Coordinates of C-alpha atoms and ligand atoms in Angstrom, one line a residue:
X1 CA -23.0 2.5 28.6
X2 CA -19.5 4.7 27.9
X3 CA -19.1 3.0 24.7
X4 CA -21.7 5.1 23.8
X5 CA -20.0 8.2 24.5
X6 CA -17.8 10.3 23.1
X7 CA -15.4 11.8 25.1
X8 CA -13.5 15.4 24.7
X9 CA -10.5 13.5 24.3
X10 CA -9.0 14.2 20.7
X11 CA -9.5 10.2 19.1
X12 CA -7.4 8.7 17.3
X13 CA -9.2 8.7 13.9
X14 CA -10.3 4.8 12.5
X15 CA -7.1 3.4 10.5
X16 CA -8.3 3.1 7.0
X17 CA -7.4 0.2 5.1
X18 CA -5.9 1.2 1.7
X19 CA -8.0 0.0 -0.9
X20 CA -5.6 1.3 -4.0
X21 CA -8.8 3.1 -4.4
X22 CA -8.8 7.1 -3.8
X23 CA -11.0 7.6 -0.7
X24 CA -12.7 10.9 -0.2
X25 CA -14.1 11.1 2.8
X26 CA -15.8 14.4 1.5
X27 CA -18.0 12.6 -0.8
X28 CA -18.7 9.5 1.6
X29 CA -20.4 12.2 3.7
X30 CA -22.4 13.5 1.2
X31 CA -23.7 10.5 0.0
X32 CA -25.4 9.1 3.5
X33 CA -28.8 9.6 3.1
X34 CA -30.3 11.9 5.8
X35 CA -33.4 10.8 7.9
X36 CA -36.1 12.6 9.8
X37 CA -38.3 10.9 12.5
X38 CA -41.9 12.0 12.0
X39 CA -42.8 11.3 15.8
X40 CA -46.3 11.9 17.3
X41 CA -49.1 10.9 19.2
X42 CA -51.9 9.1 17.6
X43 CA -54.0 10.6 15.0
X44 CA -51.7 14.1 15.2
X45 CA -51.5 13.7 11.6
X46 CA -47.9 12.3 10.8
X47 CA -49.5 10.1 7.6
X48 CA -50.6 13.0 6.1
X49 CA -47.6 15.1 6.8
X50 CA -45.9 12.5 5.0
X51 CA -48.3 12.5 2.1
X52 CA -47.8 16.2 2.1
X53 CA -43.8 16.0 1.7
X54 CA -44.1 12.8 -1.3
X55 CA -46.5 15.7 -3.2
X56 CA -44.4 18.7 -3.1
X57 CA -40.9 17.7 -2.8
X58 CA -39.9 16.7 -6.2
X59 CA -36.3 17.0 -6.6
X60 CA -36.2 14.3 -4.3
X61 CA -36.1 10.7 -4.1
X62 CA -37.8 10.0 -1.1
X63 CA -37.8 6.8 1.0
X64 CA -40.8 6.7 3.7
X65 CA -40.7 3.6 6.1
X66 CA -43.5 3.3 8.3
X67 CA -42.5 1.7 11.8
X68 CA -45.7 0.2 11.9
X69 CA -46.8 -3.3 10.7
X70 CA -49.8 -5.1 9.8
X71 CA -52.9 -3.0 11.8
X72 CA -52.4 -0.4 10.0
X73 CA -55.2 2.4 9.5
X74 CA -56.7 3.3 6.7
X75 CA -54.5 7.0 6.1
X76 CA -51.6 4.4 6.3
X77 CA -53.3 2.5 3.4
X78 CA -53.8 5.4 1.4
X79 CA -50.3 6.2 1.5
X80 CA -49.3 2.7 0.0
X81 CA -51.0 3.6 -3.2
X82 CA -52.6 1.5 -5.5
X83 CA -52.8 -1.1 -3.3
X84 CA -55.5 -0.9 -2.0
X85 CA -57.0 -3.1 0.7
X86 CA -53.7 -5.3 0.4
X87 CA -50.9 -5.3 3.1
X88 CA -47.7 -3.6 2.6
X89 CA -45.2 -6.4 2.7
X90 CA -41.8 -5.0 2.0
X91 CA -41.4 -1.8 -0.3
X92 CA -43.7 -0.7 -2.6
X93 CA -43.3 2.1 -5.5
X94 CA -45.4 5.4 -5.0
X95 CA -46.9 7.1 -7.8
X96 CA -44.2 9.9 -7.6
X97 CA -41.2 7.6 -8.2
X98 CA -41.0 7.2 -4.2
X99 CA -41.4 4.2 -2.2
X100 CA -42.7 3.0 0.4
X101 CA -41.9 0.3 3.1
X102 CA -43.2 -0.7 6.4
X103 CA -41.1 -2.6 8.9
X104 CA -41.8 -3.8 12.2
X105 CA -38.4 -4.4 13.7
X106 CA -37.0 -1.7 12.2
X107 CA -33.4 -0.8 12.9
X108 CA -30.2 0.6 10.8
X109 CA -29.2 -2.2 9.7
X110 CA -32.4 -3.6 8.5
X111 CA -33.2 -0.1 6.6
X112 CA -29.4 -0.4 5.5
X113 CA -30.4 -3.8 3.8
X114 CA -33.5 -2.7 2.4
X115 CA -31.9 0.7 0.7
X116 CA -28.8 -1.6 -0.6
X117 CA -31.7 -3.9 -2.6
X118 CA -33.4 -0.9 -3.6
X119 CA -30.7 1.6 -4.7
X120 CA -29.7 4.9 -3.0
X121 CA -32.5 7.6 -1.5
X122 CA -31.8 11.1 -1.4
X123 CA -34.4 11.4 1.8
X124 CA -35.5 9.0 4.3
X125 CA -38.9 9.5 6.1
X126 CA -40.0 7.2 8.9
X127 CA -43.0 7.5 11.0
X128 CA -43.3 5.8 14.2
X129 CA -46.2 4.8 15.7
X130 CA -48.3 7.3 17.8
X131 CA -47.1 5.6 20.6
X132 CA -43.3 5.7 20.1
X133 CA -40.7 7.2 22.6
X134 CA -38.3 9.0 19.8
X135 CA -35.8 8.7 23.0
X136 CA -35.5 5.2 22.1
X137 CA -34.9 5.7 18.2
X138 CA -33.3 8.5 17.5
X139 CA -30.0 7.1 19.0
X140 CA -29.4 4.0 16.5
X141 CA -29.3 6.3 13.6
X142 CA -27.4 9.1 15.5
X143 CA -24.5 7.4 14.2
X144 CA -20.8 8.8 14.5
X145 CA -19.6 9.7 11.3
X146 CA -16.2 7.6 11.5
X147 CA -18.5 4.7 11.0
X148 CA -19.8 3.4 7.5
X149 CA -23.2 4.1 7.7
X150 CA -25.3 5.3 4.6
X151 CA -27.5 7.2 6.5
X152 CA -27.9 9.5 9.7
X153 CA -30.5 11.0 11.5
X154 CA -31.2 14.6 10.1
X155 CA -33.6 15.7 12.8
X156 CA -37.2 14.6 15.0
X157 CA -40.5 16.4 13.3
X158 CA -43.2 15.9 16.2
X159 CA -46.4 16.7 15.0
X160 CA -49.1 17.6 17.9
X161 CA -53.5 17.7 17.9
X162 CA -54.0 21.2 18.4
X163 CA -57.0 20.2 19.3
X164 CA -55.8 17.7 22.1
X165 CA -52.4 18.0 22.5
X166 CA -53.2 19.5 26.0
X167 CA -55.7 17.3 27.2
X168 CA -53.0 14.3 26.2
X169 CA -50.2 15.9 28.2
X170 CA -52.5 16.2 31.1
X171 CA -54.7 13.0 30.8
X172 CA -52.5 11.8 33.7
X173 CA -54.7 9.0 34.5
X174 CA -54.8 7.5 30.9
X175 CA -51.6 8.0 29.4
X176 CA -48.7 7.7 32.6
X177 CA -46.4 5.4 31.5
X178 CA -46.0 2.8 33.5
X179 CA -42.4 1.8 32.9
X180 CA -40.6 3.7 35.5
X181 CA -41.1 6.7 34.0
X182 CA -43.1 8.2 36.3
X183 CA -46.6 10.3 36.9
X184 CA -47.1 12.5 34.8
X185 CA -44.4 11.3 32.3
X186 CA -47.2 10.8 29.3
X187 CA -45.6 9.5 25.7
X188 CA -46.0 13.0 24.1
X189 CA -44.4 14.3 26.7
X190 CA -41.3 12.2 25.3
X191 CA -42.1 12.9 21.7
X192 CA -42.3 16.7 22.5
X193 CA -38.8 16.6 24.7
X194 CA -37.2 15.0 21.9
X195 CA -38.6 17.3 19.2
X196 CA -36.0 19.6 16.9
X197 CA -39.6 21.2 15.2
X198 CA -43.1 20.5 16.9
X199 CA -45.3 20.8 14.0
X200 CA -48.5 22.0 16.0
X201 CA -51.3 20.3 13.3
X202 CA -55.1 20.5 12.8
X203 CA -54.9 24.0 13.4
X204 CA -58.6 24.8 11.9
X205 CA -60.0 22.9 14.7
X206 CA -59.6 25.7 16.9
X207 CA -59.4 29.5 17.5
X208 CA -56.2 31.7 17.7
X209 CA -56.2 31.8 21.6
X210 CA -56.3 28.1 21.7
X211 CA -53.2 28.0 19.1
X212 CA -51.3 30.2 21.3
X213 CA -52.1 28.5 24.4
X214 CA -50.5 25.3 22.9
X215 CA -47.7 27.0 21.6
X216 CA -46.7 28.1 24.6
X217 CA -46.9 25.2 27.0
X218 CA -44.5 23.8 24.3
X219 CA -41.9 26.4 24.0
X220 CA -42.1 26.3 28.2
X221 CA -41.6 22.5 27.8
X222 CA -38.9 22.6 25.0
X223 CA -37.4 25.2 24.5
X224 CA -34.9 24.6 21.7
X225 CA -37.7 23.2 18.9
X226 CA -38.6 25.4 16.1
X227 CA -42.7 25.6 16.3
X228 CA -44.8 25.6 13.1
X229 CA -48.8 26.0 12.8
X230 CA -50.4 23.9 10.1
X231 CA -53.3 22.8 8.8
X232 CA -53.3 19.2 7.3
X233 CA -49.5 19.0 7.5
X234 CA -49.3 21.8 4.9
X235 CA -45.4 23.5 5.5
X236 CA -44.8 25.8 3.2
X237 CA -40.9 26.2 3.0
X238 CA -40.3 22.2 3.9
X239 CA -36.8 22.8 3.1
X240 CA -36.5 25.3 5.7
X241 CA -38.8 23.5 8.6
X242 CA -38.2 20.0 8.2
X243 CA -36.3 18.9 5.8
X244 CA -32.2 19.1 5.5
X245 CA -32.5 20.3 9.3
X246 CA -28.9 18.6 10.0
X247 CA -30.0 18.8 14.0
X248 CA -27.5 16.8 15.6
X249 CA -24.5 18.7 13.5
X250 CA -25.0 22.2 14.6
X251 CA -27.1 23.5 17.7
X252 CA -28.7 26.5 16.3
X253 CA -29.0 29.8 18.2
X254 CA -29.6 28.1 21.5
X255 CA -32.1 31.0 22.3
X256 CA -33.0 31.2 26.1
X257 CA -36.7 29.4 26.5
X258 CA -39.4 31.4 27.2
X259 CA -41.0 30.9 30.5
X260 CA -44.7 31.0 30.6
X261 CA -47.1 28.4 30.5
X262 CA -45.4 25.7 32.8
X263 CA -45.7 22.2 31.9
X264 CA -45.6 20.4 35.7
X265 CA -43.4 18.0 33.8
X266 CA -41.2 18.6 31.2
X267 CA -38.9 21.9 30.8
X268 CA -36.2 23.5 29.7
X269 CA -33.3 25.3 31.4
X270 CA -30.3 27.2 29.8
X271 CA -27.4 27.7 31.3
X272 CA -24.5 29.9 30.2
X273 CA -21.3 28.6 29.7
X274 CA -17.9 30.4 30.7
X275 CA -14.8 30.4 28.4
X276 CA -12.9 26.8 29.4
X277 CA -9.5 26.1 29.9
X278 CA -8.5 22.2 29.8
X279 CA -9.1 21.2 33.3
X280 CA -12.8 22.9 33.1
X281 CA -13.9 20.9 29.6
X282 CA -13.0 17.7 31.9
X283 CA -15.4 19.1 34.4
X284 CA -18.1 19.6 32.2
X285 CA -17.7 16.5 30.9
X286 CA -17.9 14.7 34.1
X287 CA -21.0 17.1 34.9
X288 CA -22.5 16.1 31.5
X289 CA -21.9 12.5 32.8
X290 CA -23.4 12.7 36.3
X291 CA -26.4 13.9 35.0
X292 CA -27.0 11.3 32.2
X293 CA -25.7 8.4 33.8
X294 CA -26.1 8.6 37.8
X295 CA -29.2 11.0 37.2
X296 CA -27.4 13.3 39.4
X297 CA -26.9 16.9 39.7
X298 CA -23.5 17.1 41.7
X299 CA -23.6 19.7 44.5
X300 CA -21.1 20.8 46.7
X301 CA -22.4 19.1 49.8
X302 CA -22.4 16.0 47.8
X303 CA -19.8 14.6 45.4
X304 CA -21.4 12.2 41.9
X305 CA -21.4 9.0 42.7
X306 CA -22.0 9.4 46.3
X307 CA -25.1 7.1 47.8
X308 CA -28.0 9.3 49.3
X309 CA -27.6 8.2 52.8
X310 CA -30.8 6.1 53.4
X311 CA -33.3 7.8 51.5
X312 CA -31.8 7.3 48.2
X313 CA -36.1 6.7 47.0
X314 CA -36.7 9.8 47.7
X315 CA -34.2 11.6 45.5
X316 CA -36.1 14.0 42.8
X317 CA -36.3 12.4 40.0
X318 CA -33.9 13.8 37.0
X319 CA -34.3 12.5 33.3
X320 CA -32.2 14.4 31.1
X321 CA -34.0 13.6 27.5
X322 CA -32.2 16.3 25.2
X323 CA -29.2 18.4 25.3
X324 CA -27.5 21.4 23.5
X325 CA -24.7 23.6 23.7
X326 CA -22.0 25.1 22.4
X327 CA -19.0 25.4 24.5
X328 CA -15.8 28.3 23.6
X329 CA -12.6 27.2 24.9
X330 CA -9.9 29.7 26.5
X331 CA -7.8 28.8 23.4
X332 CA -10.5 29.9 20.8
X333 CA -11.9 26.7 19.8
X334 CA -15.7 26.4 19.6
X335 CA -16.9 23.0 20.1
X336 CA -20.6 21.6 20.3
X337 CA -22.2 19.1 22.5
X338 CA -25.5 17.2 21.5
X339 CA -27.1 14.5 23.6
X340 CA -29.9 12.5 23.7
X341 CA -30.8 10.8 27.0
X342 CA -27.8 8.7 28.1
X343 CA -25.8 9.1 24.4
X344 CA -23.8 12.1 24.3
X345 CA -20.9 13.7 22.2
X346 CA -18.6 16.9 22.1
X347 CA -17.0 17.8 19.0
X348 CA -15.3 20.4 17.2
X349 CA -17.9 22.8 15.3
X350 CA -17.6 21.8 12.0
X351 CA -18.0 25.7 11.3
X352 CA -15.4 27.5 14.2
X353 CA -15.5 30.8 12.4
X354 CA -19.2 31.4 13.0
X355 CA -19.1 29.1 16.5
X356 CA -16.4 31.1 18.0
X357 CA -18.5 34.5 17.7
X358 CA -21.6 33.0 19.6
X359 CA -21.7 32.4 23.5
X360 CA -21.1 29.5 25.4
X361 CA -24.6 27.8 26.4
X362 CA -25.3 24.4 27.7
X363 CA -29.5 24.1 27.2
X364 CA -30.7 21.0 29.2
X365 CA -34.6 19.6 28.2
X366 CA -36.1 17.1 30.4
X367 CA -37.9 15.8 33.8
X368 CA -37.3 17.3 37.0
X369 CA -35.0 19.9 36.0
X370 CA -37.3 22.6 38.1
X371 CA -36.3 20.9 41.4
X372 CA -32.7 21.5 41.5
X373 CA -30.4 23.8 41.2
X374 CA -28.4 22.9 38.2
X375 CA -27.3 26.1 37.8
X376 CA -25.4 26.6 40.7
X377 CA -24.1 22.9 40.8
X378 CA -22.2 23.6 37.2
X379 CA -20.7 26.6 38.1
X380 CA -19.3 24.8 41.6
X381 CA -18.1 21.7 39.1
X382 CA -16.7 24.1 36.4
X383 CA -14.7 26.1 39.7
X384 CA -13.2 23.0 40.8
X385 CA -12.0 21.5 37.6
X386 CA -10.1 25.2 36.7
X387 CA -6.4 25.7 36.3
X388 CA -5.2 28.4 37.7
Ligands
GTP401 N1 -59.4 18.8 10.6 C1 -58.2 18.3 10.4 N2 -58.0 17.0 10.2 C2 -56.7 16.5 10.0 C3 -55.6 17.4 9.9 N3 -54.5 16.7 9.6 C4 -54.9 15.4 9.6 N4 -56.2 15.3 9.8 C5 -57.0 14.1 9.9 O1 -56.7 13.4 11.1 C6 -56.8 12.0 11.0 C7 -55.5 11.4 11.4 O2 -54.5 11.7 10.5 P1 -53.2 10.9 10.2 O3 -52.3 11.6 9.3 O4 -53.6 9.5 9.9 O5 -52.5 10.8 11.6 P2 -51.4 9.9 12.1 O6 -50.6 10.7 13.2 O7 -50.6 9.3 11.0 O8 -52.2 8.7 12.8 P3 -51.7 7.3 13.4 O9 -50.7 6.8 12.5 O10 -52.9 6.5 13.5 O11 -51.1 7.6 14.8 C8 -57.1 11.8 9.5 O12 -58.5 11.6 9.4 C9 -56.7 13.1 8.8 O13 -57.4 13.3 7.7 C10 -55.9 18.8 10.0 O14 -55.0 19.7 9.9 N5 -57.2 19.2 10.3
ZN402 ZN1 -50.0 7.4 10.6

C-alpha cells in the first residue's frame, strides 16, 4: 500500500536519461490529455451528458470511452452514431470529428494504447457504468506527474435522478452493498463521496422544493463538490463546471460544508489546520495515514496501530473516501494534500503566492466520520509531533 503514497519528504526527482534531445518538461505537461469520469447511478443521464458536451464543445477533440461493453442500452447506441443496431467494437468516428470507444477492461494503459493508434485527444470522457464505485477508478489515472503518462484524471462529474436520487440513497434494502461496505453504504453513495461536481439532472421532473431538498442532502454529504441543476445534461458554461476542472491539482476554496439535511451515511467534516513547523507536517502525515490505512482516528487514550482490546468488531466503522486541504507551514510554504480512499499525496501548491494567503484546512468526506471526534484527535496528534 505505501507505494502508493507520497510522502512530505522532498523526493529526489526521477533521473532523466539524456536523450541529446532538449526535454521540456513544461510542454510534456501540457500535452497529457486530461480526463473526467462521468460517474452515476443508472439512468441519471450520464449518455446524454455526454452527447451534450460532443455537440457544444467544438474547439475540442474529444475522446469518449464508455466503460461498458456489449449490453449496452439504446442512449449508448445512439451515441455511437451511424451505426446503428451494430456493436461498438473498438473506436468509432463521431459525426463531429470525435470518437468513440467502448472497453470493458478498461485501464491506463489500455486507453494509452488505444490513444497511441488513434493520435492525440485534447479531452477524454469516460462514463462508467451506473453501477461503478469511482473510488476504484479514479486512482489509476490519478497518476503522479514524474511518470510518462499522456493523460491524468482532470476531475469526477456525478450526475444524480433528481427524481430518485433520494429514494436510491435510502433504498437500503435494495441497493447495500454487500462487499464489506456496510448498511447503508449504497453505490451512489460512493459516486456522490467521490464527486468534484454533482450534476443534479432531470430537473423538470420535479418542483423547486424537491430540487432543493436534494441539493441539500448532497452538500450535507459532500461538502467540497460544486452542485449544478440541469435539465437533460444541458451545462451552460462547460468550461467552467466540468470541463478543465484540474481537481486533483488545486483544492479550491475548501468552504466549510453546510450542515442541514443529514445523510445517516455519508458526510463531510472540515477541520482547520494550524501553521506547521517540521515535526507537526510529520504528525499530520502519520494522522493522514492512520486514518486511511488502519481506519483509525488516533486518540489520546489510544495510540494508531494499537489492537482494540477484545472488541476490535465493534469499532465504528471509518471509510475515508475523499480528502482536501491545504496545509501553511511556519516557514511560509503552502502545500496541498488530495486523497482518494487509501491513495494520498502532499505537494507543494503549484501556485504558493495565492496558497499562502488562504487558511490551513484539512476537509475529510466519507463513512462514519459523525461518530468520532476527529477533531480533537488531530489537534492532540498535531501537539505531540510540535517542536518547541
Ligand atoms: N425527463 C428527463 N429525462 C432525461 C433527462 N436526462 C436524461 N433523460 C432520459 O433519461 C434516460 C436515461 O438517460 P441516459 O443518458 O441514458 O442515462 P445514463 O446514466 O447514461 O444511463 P445508463 O448508462 O443506463 O446508466 C433517457 O431516456 C434520457 O432521455 C432529463 O433531464 N429529463
Ligand atoms: Zn449511459
Amino acid at each position: 500500500m505505501s507505494s502508493d503514497h507520497f510522502g512530505v519528504d522532498d523526493e529526489e526527482p526521477p533521473a532523466l536519461v539524456s536523450t541529446g534531445i532538449p526535454l521540456n518538461l513544461e510542454d510534456l505537461q501540457l500535452s497529457k490529455a486530461p480526463i473526467t469520469i462521468v460517474t452515476g447511478y443508472l439512468g441519471a443521464g450520464k449518455t446524454t451528458l455526454l452527447n451534450y458536451i460532443l455537440t457544444e464543445q467544438h474547439s475540442k477533440k474529444i475522446a469518449v470511452i464508455l466503460n461498458e461493453f456489449g449490453n449496452s442500452s439504446d442512449i449508448e447506441k445512439s451515441l455511437t452514431v451511424q451505426r446503428d443496431g451494430q456493436q461498438v467494437e473498438e473506436w468509432l468516428e463521431l459525426a463531429n470529428g470525435c470518437i468513440c470507444c467502448s472497453v470493458k477492461d478498461m485501464g491506463v494503459a489500455a486507453i494509452e494504447k488505444l490513444m497511441e493508434r488513434r493520435g492525440n485527444f485534447d479531452y477524454i470522457l469516460l462514463e462508467t457504468t451506473g453501477l461503478a464505485d469511482p473510488g476504484n477508478i479514479a486512482p489509476m489515472f490519478w497518476l503522479d506527474e514524474g511518470l510518462q503518462s499522456t493523460i491524468f484524471l482532470d476531475g469526477i462529474v456525478t450526475l444524480v435522478d433528481a427524481a430518485n436520487i433520494i429514494r436510491t440513497l435510502e433504498d437500503q434494502e435494495a441497493f447495500s452493498r454487500d462487499d464489506g461496505a456496510g448498511v447503508g453504504m449504497t453505490t451512489a453513495h460512493l459516486q456522490i463521496s467521490h464527486a468534484d461536481v454533482v450534476v443534479i439532472n432531470k430537473a423538470d421532473l420535479v418542483t423547486r422544493e424537491e430540487i432543493e431538498a436534494v441539493k441539500q442532502r448532497i452538500a450535507g454529504m459532500n461538502g467540497l463538490a460544486r452542485i449544478i441543476v440541469t435539465e437533460r445534461g444541458k451545462v451552460d458554461n462547460l468550461g467552467e463546471w466540468l470541463l478543465d476542472l484540474r481537481a486533483y491539482e488545486n483544492v479550491g476554496e475548501l468552504k466549510t460544508p453546510i450542515r442541514t439535511q443529514l445523510d445517516e451515511t455519508i458526510s463531510t467534516v472540515s477541520l482547520e489546520l494550524p501553521q506547521l513547523d517540521e515535526g507537526m507536517l510529520d504528525s499530520l502525515d502519520a494522522w493522514i495515514r492512520s486514518l486511511l490505512w488502519e481506519t483509525e482516528v488516533p486518540s489520546s487514550s489510544k495510540k494508531p496501530g494499537d489492537q482494540v482490546s477484545g472488541d476490535s468488531g465493534k469499532r465504528p466503522i471509518l471509510d475515508i473516501h475523499r480528502l482536501k486541504g491545504r496545509a501553511i507551514t511556519k516557514t511560509g510554504k503552502a502545500l496541498l494534500i488530495q486523497g482518494v480512499r487509501e491513495t494520498f499525496e502532499i505537494f507543494d501548491a503549484p501556485d504558493q503566492n495565492s496558497a499562502i494567503k488562504a487558511e490551513g484546512k484539512l476537509v475529510l468526506i466519507g463513512r462514519g466520520l459523525r461518530d468520532v471526534d476527529v477533531k480533537e484527535s488531530l489537534e492532540w496528534f498535531l501537539s505531540r509531533g510540535r517542536e518547541s
